[in-house]
Every structure is written in structure tokens, then in C-alpha cells.
Short mmCIF file of C-alpha atoms in Angstrom, two decimals:
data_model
loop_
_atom_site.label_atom_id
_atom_site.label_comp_id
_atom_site.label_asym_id
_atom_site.label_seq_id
_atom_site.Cartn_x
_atom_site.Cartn_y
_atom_site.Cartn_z
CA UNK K 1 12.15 14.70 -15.44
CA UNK K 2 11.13 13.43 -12.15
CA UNK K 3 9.84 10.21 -11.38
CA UNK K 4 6.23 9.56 -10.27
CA UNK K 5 5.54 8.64 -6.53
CA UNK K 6 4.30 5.17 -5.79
CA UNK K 7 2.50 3.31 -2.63
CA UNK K 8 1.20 -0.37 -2.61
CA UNK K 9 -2.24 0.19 -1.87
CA UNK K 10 -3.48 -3.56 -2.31
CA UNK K 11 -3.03 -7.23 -4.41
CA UNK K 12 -5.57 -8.83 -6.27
CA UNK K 13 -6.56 -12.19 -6.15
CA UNK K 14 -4.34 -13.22 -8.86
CA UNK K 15 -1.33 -11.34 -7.67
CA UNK K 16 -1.56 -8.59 -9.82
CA UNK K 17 -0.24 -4.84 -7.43
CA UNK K 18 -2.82 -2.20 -7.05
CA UNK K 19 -0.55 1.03 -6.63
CA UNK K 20 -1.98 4.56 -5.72
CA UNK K 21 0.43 6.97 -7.72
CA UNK K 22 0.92 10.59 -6.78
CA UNK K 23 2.74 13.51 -9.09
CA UNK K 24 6.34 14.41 -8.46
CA UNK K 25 5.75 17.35 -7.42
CA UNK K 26 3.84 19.18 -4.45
CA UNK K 27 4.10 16.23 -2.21
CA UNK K 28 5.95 16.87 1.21
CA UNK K 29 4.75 15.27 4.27
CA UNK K 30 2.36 18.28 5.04
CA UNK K 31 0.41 17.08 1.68
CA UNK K 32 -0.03 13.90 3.66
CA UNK K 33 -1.61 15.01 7.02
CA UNK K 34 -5.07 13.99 7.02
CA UNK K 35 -7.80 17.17 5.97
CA UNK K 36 -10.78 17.04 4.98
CA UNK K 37 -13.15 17.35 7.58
CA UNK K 38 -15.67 19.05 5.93
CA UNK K 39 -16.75 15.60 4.65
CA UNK K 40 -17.93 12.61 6.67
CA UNK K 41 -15.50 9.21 6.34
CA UNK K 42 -18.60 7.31 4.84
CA UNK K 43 -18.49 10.20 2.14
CA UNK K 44 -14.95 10.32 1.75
CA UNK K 45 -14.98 6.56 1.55
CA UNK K 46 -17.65 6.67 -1.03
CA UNK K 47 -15.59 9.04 -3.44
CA UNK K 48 -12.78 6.62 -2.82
CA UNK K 49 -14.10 3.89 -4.41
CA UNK K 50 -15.96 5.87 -7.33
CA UNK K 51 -12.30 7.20 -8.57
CA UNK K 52 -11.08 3.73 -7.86
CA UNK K 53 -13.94 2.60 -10.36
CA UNK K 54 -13.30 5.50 -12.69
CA UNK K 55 -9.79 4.39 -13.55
CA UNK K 56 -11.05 0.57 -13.56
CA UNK K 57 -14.30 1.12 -15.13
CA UNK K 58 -15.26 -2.41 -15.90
CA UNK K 59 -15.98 -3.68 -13.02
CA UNK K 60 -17.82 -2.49 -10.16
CA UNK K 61 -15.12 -3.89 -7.61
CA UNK K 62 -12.78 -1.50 -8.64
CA UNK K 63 -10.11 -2.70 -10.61
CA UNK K 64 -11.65 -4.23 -13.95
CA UNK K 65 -11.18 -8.12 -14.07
CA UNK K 66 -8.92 -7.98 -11.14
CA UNK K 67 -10.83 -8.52 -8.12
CA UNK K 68 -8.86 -6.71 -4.78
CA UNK K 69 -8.18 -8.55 -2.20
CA UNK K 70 -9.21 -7.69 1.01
CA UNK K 71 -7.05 -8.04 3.67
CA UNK K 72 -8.35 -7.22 6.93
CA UNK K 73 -6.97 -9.01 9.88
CA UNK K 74 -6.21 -6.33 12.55
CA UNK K 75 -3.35 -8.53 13.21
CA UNK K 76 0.18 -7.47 14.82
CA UNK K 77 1.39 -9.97 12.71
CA UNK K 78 0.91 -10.12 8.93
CA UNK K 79 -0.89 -13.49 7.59
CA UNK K 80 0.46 -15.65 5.99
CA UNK K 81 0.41 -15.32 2.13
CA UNK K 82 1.72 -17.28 -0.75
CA UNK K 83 4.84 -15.80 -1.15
CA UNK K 84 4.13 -15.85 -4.96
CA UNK K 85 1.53 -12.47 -4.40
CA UNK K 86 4.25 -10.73 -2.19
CA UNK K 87 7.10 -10.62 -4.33
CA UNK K 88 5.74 -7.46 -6.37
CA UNK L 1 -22.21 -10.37 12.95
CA UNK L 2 -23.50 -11.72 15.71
CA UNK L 3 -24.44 -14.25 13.60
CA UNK L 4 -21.35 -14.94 11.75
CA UNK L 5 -19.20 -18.39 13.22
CA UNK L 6 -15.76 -18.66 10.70
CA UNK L 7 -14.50 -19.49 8.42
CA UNK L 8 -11.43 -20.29 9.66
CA UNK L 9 -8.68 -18.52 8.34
CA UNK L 10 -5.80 -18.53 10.79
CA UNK L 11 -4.71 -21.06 13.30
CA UNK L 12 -2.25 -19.69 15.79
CA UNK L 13 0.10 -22.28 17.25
CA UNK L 14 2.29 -21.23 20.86
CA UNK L 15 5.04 -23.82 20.35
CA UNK L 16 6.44 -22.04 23.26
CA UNK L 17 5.48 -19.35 25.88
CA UNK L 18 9.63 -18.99 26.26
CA UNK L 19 11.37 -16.14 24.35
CA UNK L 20 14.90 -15.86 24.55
CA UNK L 21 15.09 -12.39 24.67
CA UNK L 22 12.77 -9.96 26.84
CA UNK L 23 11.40 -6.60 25.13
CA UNK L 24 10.57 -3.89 27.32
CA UNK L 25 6.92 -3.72 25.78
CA UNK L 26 6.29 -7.14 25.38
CA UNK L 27 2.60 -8.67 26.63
CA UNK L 28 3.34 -12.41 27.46
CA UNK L 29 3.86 -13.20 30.96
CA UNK L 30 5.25 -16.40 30.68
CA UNK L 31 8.22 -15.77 28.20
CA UNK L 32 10.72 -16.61 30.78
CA UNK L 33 9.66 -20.32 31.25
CA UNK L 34 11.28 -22.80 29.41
CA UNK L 35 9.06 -25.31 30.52
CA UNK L 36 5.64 -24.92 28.67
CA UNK L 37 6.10 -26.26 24.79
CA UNK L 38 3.58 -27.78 23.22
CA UNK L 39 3.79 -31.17 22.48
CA UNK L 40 3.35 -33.04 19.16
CA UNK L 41 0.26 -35.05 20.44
CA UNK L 42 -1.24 -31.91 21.20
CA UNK L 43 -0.61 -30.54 17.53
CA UNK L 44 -1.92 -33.59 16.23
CA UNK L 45 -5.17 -33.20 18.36
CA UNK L 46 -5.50 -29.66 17.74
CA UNK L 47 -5.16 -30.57 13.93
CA UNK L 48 -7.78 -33.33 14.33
CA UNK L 49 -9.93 -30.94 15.91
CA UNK L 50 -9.10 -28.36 13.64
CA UNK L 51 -9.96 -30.47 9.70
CA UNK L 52 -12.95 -31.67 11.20
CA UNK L 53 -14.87 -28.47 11.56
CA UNK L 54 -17.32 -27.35 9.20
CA UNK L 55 -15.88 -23.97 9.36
CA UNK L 56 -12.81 -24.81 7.13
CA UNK L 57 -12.45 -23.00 3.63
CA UNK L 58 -9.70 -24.61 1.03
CA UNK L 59 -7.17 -22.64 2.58
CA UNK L 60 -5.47 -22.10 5.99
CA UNK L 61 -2.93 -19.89 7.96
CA UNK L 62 -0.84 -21.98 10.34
CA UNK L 63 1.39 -19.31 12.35
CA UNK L 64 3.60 -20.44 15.09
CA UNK L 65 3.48 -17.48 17.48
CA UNK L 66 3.41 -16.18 21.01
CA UNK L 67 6.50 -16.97 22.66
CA UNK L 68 9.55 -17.32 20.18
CA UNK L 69 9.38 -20.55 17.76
CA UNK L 70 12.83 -20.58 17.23
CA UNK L 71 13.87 -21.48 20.89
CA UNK L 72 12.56 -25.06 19.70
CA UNK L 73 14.45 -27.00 16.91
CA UNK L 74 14.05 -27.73 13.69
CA UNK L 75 12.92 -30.91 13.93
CA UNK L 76 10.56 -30.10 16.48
CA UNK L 77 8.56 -28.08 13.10
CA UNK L 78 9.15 -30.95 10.90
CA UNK L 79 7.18 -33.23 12.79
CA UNK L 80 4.37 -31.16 13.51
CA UNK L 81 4.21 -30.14 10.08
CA UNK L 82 4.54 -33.93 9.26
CA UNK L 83 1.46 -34.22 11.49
CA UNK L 84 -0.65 -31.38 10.12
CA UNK L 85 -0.34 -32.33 6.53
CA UNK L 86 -1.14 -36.39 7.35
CA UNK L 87 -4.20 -34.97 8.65
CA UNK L 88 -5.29 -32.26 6.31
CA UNK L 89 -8.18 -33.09 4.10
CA UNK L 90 -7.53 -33.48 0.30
CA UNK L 91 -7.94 -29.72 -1.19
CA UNK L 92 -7.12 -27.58 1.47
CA UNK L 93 -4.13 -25.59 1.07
CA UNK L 94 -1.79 -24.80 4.28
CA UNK L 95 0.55 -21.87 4.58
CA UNK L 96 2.54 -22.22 7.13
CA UNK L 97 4.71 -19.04 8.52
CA UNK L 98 6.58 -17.68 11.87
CA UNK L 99 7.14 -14.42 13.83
CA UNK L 100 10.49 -14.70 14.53
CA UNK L 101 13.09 -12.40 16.42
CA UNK L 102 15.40 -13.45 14.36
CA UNK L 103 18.49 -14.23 16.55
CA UNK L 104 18.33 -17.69 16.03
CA UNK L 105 18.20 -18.00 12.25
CA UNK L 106 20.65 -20.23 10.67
CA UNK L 107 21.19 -22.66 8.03
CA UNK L 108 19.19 -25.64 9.57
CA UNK L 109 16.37 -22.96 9.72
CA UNK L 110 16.44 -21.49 6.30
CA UNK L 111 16.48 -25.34 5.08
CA UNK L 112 13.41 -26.00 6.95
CA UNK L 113 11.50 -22.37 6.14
CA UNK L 114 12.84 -23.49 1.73
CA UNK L 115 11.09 -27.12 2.63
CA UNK L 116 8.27 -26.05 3.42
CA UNK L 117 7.85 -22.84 1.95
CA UNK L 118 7.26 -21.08 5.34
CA UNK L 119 6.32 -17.42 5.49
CA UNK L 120 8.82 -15.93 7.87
CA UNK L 121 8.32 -12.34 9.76
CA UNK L 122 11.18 -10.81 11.58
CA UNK L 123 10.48 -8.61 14.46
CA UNK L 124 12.98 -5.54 14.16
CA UNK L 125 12.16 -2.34 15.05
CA UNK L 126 14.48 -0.01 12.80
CA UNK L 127 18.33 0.81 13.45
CA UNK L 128 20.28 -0.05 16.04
CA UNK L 129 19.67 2.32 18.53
CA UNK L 130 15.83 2.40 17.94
CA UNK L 131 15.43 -1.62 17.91
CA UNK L 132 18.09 -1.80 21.46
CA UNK L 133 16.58 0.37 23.57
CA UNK L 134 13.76 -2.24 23.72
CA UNK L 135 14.34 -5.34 22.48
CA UNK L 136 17.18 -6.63 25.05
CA UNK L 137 18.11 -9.82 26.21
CA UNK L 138 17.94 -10.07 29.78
CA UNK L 139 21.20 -9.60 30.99
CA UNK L 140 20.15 -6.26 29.44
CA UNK L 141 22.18 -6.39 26.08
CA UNK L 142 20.59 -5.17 22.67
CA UNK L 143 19.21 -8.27 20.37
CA UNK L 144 19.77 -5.90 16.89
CA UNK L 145 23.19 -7.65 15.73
CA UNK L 146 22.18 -11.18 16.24
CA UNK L 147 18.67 -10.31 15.20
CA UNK L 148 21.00 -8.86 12.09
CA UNK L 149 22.58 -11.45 11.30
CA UNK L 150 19.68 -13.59 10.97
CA UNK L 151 18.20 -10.95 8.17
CA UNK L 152 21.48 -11.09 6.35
CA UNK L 153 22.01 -15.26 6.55
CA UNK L 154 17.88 -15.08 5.10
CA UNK L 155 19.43 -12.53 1.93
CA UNK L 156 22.35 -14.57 1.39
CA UNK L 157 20.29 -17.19 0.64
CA UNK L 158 17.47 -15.30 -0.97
CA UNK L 159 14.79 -16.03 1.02
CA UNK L 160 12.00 -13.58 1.27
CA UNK L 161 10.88 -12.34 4.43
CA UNK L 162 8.69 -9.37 6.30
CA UNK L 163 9.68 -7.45 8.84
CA UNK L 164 7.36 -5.84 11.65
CA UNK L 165 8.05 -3.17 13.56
CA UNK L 166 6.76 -1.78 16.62
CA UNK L 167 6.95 1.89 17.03
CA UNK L 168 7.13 3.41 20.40
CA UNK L 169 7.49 7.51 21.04
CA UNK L 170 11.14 7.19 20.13
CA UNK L 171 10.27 6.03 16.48
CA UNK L 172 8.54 8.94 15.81
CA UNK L 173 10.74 11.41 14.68
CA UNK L 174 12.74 8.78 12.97
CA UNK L 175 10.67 8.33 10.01
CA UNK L 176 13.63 9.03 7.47
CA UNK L 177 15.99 6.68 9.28
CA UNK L 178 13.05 3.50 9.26
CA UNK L 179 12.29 3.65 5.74
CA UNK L 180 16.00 3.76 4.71
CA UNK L 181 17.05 1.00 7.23
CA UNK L 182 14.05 -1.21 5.95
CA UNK L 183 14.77 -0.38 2.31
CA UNK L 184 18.34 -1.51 2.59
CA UNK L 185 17.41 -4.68 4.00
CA UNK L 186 14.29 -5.06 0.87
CA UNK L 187 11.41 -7.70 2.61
CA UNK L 188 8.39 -8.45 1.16
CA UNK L 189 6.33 -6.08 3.26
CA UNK L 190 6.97 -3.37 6.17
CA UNK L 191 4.46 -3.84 9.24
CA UNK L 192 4.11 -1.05 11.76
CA UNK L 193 2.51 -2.14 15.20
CA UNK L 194 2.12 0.10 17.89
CA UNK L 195 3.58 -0.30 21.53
CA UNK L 196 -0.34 -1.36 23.10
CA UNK L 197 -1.22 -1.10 26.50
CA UNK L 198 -1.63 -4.66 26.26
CA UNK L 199 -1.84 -7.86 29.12
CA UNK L 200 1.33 -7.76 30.93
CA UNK L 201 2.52 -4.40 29.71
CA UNK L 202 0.73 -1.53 31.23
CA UNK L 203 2.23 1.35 29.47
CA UNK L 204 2.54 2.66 26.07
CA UNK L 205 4.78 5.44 25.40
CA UNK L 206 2.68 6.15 22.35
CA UNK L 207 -0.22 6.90 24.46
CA UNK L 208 1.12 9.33 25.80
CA UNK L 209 2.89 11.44 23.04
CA UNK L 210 0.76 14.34 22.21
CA UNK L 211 -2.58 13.62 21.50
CA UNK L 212 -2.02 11.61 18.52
CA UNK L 213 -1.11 14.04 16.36
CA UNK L 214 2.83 13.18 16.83
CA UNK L 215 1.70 9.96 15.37
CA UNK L 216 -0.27 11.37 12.33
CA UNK L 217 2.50 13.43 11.41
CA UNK L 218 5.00 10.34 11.72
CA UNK L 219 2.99 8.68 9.45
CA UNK L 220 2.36 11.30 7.02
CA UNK L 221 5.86 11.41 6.96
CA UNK L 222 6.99 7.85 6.52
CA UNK L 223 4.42 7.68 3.64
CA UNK L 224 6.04 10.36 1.85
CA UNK L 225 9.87 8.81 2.48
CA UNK L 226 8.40 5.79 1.18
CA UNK L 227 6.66 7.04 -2.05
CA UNK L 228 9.94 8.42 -2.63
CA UNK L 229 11.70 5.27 -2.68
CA UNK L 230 12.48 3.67 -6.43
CA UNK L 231 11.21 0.96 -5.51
CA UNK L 232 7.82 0.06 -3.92
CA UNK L 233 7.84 -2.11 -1.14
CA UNK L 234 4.40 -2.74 0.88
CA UNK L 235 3.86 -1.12 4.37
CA UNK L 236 1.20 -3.64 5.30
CA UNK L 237 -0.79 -0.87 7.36
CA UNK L 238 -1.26 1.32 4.35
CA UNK L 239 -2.23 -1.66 2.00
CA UNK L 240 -4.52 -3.14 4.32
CA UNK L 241 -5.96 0.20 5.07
CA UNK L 242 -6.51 1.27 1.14
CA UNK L 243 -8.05 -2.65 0.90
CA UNK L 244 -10.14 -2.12 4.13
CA UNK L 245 -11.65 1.14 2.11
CA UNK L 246 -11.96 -0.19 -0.93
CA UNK L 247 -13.15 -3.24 -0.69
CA UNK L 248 -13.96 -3.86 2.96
CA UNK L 249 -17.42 -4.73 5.25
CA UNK L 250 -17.90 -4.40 8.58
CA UNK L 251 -18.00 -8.14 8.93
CA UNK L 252 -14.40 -8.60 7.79
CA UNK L 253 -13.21 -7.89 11.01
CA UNK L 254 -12.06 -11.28 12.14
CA UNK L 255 -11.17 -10.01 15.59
CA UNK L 256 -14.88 -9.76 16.22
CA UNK L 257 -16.22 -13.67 14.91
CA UNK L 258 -15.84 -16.41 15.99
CA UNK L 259 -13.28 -19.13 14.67
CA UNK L 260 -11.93 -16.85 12.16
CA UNK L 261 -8.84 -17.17 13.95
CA UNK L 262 -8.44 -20.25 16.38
CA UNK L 263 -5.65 -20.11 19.27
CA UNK L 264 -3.98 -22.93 20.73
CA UNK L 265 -1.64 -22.68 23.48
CA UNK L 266 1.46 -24.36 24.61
CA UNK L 267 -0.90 -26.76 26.75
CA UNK L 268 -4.03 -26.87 24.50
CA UNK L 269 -6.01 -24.65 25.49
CA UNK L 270 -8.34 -23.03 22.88
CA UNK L 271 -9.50 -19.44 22.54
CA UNK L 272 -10.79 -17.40 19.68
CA UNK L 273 -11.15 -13.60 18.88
CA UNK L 274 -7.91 -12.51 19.32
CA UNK L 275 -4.90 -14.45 19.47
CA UNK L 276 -3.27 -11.85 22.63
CA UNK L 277 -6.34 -12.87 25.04
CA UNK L 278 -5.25 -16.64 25.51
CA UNK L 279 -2.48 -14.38 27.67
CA UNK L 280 -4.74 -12.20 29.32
CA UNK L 281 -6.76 -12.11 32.80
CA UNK L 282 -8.80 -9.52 33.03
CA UNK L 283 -9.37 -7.49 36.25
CA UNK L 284 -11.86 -9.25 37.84
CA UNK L 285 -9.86 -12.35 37.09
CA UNK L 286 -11.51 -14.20 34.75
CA UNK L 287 -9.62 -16.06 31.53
CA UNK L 288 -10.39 -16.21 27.78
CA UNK L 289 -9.73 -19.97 27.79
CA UNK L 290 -12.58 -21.73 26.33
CA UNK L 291 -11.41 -24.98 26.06
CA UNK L 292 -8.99 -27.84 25.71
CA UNK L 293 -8.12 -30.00 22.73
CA UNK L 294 -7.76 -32.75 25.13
CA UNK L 295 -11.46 -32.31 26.31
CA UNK L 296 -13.43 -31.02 23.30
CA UNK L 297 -14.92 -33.56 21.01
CA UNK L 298 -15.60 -30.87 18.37
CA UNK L 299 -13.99 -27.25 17.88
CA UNK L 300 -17.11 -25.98 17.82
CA UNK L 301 -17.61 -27.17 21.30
CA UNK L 302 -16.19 -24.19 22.41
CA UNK L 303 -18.70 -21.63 21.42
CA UNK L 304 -20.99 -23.91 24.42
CA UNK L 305 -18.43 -23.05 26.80
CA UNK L 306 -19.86 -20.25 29.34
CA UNK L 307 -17.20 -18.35 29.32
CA UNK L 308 -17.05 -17.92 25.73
CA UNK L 309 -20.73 -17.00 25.74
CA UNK L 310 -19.89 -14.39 28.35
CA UNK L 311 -17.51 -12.86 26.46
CA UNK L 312 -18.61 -13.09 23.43
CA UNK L 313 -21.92 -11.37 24.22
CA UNK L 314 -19.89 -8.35 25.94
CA UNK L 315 -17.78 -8.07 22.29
CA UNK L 316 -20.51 -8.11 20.11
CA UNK L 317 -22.34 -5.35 22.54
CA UNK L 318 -19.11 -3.48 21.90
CA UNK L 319 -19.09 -4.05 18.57
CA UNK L 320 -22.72 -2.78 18.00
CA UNK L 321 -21.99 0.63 20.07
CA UNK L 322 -19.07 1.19 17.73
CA UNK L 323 -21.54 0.87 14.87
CA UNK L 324 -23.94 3.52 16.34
CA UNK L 325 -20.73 5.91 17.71
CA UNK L 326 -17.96 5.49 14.94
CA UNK L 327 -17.72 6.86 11.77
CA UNK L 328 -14.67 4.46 11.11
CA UNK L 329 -17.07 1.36 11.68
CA UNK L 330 -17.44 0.59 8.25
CA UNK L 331 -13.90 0.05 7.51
CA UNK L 332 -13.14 -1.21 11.21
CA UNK L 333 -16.21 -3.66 11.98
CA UNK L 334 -16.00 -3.07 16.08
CA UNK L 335 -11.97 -2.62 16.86
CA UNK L 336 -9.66 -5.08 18.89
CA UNK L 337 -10.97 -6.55 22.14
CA UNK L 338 -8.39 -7.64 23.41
CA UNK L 339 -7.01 -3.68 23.32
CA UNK L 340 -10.80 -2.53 24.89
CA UNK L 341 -10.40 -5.03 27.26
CA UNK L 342 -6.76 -4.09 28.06
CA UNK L 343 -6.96 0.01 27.72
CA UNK L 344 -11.01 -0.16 29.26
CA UNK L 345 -11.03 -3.23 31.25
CA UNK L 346 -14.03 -4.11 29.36
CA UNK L 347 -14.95 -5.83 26.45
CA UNK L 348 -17.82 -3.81 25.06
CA UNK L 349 -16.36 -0.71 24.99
CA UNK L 350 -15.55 1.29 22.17
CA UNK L 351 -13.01 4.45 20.56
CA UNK L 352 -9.33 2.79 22.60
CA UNK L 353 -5.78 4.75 21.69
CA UNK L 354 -5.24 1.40 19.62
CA UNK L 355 -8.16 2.20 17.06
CA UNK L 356 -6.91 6.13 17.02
CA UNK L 357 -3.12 5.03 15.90
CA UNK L 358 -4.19 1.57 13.66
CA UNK L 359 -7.01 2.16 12.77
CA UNK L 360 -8.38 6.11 12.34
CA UNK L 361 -5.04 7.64 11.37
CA UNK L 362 -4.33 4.89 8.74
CA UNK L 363 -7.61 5.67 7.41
CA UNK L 364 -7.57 9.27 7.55
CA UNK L 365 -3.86 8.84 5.61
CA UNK L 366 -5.27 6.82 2.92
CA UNK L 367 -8.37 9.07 2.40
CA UNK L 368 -6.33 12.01 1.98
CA UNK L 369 -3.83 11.04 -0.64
CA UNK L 370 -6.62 8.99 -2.59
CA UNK L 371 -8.40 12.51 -2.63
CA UNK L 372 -6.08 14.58 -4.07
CA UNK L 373 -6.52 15.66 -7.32
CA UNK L 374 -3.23 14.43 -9.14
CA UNK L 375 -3.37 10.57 -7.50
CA UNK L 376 -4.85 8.19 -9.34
CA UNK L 377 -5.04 4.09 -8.94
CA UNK L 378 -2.78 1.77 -11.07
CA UNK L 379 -2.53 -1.91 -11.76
CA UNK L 380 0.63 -3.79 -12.83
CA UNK L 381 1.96 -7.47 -12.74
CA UNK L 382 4.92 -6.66 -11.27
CA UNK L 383 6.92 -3.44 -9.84
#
């Protein structure tokens, strides 16, 4: 059996990981290239966030109790963080 | 956002301009003089300045930065930190961390960084042959085994650390080899700059390497080496991406407001936005200095200064054009100025080959695996 494919996609406020998980199979680096350009990025963004609320459906900030953290310096270097909510 | 001042969230101290090594891409002009180091009455004024601002929140980023740390000692960081906490008001919570190169890590360091609990981010940009072909000392020898042995005196003692990268054209076809050097070495997080036209250096292979779509397929291809891996580790510019799109607003982008992040250079002067334009004169000259802590009675005396007024009013007209022109603007908030400045010798400008390779591509990445029909979201306490 083959294992899952994970990415960190975020941390929550109280440490918890928000991963983005992707099947075994069918995922080479073309499956990554960017498509999709039928769709505007406001729209794309938009069905983003109502899967992310889908899977997480009690809250509206996507992941039930947990709220994400947003981390959005456009820093070159990374902040820093409590190194309690980086050890994953 | 043009009416947004703070909070503060980051204070970036330039212990030093000097670095002892000199990287082909890097932006700071003064690196080779040994001469400008801040002293500690100047981190106690810039402290003073600092906890008496309305603009604080309960918790701070102090990063020493700009200019290697590690050229000054030890003790040097114990004081200031001595300093900083004396001064601190009850309740706010510092974290302290340093962008290191890493050849200068030792023992008396790691005690220091366990002390204090400092957040430590070591510049290495992949194997050897990758990481020497810019980042050299100056008699023109490679930095990568004493920047080495710093990472492996930081595992032997446990201590966590990031690493940040910065990919030029040569990195690009090497997406295999980066995420199994980085895995090996297991930090905390993987960060992936960009070689940016940027102040002193006026070239970026990067720009130049096919339209961009050398650099999408790099990344496509590093996310799937990653995914691969058995065990997660964070590439900052993915997570911050996803977080950007899931959770983000327009007015998150500290680059854009000011006293989100406040700079203070080896000499005191003060400058806001970002932390790259206390190095930078534009082309007509002019500085991004708006102050001293020597001559400012409040931090917020700054945002009086002309020349911050100037510039801030030619930011905040680029940031509004981005919002009519860019799709990206509601996960971006108005870019980098100091890279529209830099690519565009202007401020208010808007799309730069910085946004296309940090900011679009990342985005475009993160849309496209979220989309697909067998991905789904996850939460877990640990990995």
C-alpha cells in the first residue's frame, strides 16, 4: 500500500499542523504545474476556502475550533515563532 | 490601508553592517566595514523608543539582521538582550531570533541561542556546489563546510533551527538534490528566497531564466519531492502561501503599513516598510531614513518626517494600482517596495519579477493542488 502525500499548508494558533494531503497515486510534478485558467484567482480562491470549510465544517475560519494562523510577512527571512508551534 | 499605522510586529536590529563572508547576490553595501556596530546605548534607546509606542501588541519579533550577527560576540547579545527585557513592559512577550550564515556557530553561541530561547535561521543554499558558487568568502573560497559545521554543532546539541535558501538559475534544475540535502539536515522549516534585483545587486539570474516558467516548473517539482518525503517538514513559501489564501486580507501585508515592522540600523537610524530600504538610495538619490533614535522623542515621530510622507504616499499609490490591476491583490495586499523600487525605480509601481516568482507562482501552486479532486485538508497535533 502506498503512503499518502503530505504538505504543511499552515499552524493554528494553538500549534495544532494544518496539512493539505494528496493520493499516492497520479501525482508527478506535471500534476503540480499551475492550470486552471479558465477560472479567475478570486474564484479559485473562493473554492479554496469552501473545501477548506467542508472538511472543517464548524467553523467558518476553516478549520473547526482551530483558528489558522496567518502568516503573511513577505519577508526573506522567516519571523520569529515560538519554537513550540514549529516543531510539528 | 492607507489608514492602517502597526501594530508592531517585528523589530529588525543591524548589530552590524559587516559580514564575514561576501555572496555574489548579496544587497548590503556596507558588509565589508567592520566599523559600523551598533552600540548598546543605542539598543537601549531604540528599546525605549520602541515599549513606549502605542502601536505595541503583547508580543514582539526582535531579529538581529542585515549584516552578519555573529561577527559580534556573545556577550555583545547578552547585554542587549539584558537591556531589552529591563525595559519591556509587563505582558509583552519577546522572541528573539537571528539570520545567521552559520560559519561562526559554536558552543558559546548555542549556550546563548538555549538561554534565551533564540530562533536561529541559517542561510544555506543547498549542496555544496550550489551554496559555493555564491556564497564565498572573499579571498574567493566557498563558506558551505564551515557554514556545515555550524548546522551539525546546532544537531549535536539538538537545537532547532530553519534554514533559508536563495535560489538563483542554477537551483533550478536541482529540485531533487535541495529537498534531499535539506531533509538530511531536518530544520524546523525550509525558506526559498529568490536572487532579487535588489540595492547593491543589479542582477538576478532568475530574471532572466525563461519567462518564469523554469521557475514554476522548479517549484512544481520541489513540491512533489517534498510531499514525497516521510516526513513533513514546512517550506515556509508554501505554508505562508496556503495561509495567505485561506485566511489572508489585503491589509496583512506588513510591507505596505507602517510600523508593522520597525528598522534600526547600526547607527540608529529608523525606517519602516521594508527592512532592505534602510540600505537603499534610490536613483535620484534620495534615502529611506526617517529618523534617528537619538533625535526622535516618540517612534511615531517618524511618520512626521517628510521623507517618510513622500514615500509613503508613492507606496500606498502603488499599492492602490495593484488593487485595480492584480488579480493576486487579495492574497498579496500591494507587493514589496523595496523590489518596485529596486526592479522600477519607483515606488508606486506595480506587477515586478519578485511578485511573479514569490508571490503569483506560489499562489498559482497552492491553488492547483488544493483543487484537485483527491486533496483534501487535515489537522493533527503533531506529524
Amino acid at each position: 500500500m502506498t503512503q499518502n502525500r503530505r504538505l504543511v499548508a499552515g499552524f493554528t494558533a494553538s500549534g495544532a499542523v494544518l496539512c493539505l494531503t494528496l493520493s499516492a497515486d497520479g501525482h508527478g510534478a506535471d500534476q503540480y504545474i499551475a492550470r486552471g485558467l479558465e477560472q479567475s484567482v478570486p474564484s479559485r480562491i473562493e473554492s479554496l476556502r469552501e473545501k477548506l470549510n467542508a472538511g472543517f465544517p464548524q467553523s467558518g475560519s476553516g478549520a473547526g475550533e482551530e483558528q489558522i494562523q496567518n502568516i503573511v510577512q513577505f519577508f526573506n527571512f522567516s519571523n520569529c515563532k515560538p519554537t513550540s508551534a514549529k516543531k510539528c | 490601508m492607507r489608514h492602517l499605522v502597526g501594530p508592531i510586529g517585528l523589530v529588525v536590529l543591524q548589530s552590524t553592517a559587516f559580514c564575514n563572508i561576501d555572496c555574489r547576490y548579496c544587497y548590503l553595501p556596507n558588509r565589508s566595514d567592520r566599523r559600523q556596530t551598533m552600540d548598546l546605548a543605542t539598543v537601549g534607546r531604540a528599546a525605549q523608543l520602541i515599549f513606549a509606542s502605542p502601536h505595541l501588541k503583547d508580543e514582539l519579533d526582535v531579529v538581529w539582521h542585515a549584516g552578519e550577527p555573529l561577527t559580534v560576540p556573545p556577550e555583545y547579545y547578552s547585554a542587549a538582550i539584558e537591556i531589552i527585557d529591563e525595559a519591556k513592559p509587563d505582558g509583552l512577550a519577546i522572541h528573539y531570533g537571528f539570520q545567521t550564515n552559520g560559519t561562526l556557530i559554536d558552543e558559546a553561541w548555542i549556550d546563548l541561542f538555549e538561554r534565551h530561547s533564540i530562533n536561529i535561521g541559517v542561510s544555506l543554499d543547498g549542496p555544496r556546489d550550489l551554496h559555493d558558487a555564491n556564497r564565498k568568502y572573499r579571498n574567493g573560497q566557498g563558506s558551505f563546510d564551515r557554514a556545515m559545521a555550524g548546522v551539525e554543532r546546532l544537531r549535536a546539541r539538538g537545537y532547532p533551527f530553519h534554514v533559508i535558501s536563495v535560489l538563483t538559475a542554477q537551483s533550478l534544475h536541482r529540485a531533487r538534490d535541495l529537498v534531499e540535502f535539506y531533509w538530511r539536515l531536518g530544520p524546523t522549516s525550509i525558506g526559498l528566497n529568490v536572487e532579487e534585483v535588489e540595492a547593491q545587486n543589479r542582477h538576478s539570474s532568475l530574471y532572466d531564466a525563461d519567462g518564469g516558467a523554469a521557475f514554476d516548473r522548479f517549484v512544481a517539482e520541489l513540491l512533489s519531492e517534498a510531499a514525497a518525503q516521510d516526513t513533513p517538514i514546512e517550506i515556509r513559501d508554501f505554508a505562508r502561501t496556503m495561509s495567505w489564501v485561506v485566511a489572508g486580507k489585503p491589509e496583512d501585508n506588513d510591507l505596505v503599513v507602517p510600523l508593522r515592522i520597525v528598522n534600526v540600523a547600526w547607527n540608529g537610524d529608523l525606517s519602516t516598510f521594508c527592512p532592505e530600504l534602510l540600505a537603499l538610495t534610490g536613483a535620484d538619490g534620495r534615502r529611506f531614513v526617517f529618523g534617528n533614535v537619538r533625535d526622535c522623542r516618540a517612534l511615531t515621530d517618524i511618520l512626521e518626517d517628510e521623507r517618510f510622507v513622500s514615500a509613503a504616499a508613492e507606496i500606498w499609490r502603488g499599492v492602490a494600482r495593484c488593487e485595480q490591476q492584480c488579480q493576486y491583490f487579495r492574497v498579496c495586499g500591494g507587493g514589496a517596495p523595496v523590489n518596485k523600487l529596486s526592479e522600477t525605480g519607483r515606488l508606486d509601481s506595480t506587477e515586478t519579477n519578485f511578485c511573479r516568482l514569490t508571490k503569483k507562482t506560489w499562489v498559482d501552486a497552492c491553488l492547483q493542488l488544493a483543487s484537485t479532486a483527491d486533496s483534501r485538508f487535515e489537522l493533527t497535533r503533531s506529524m
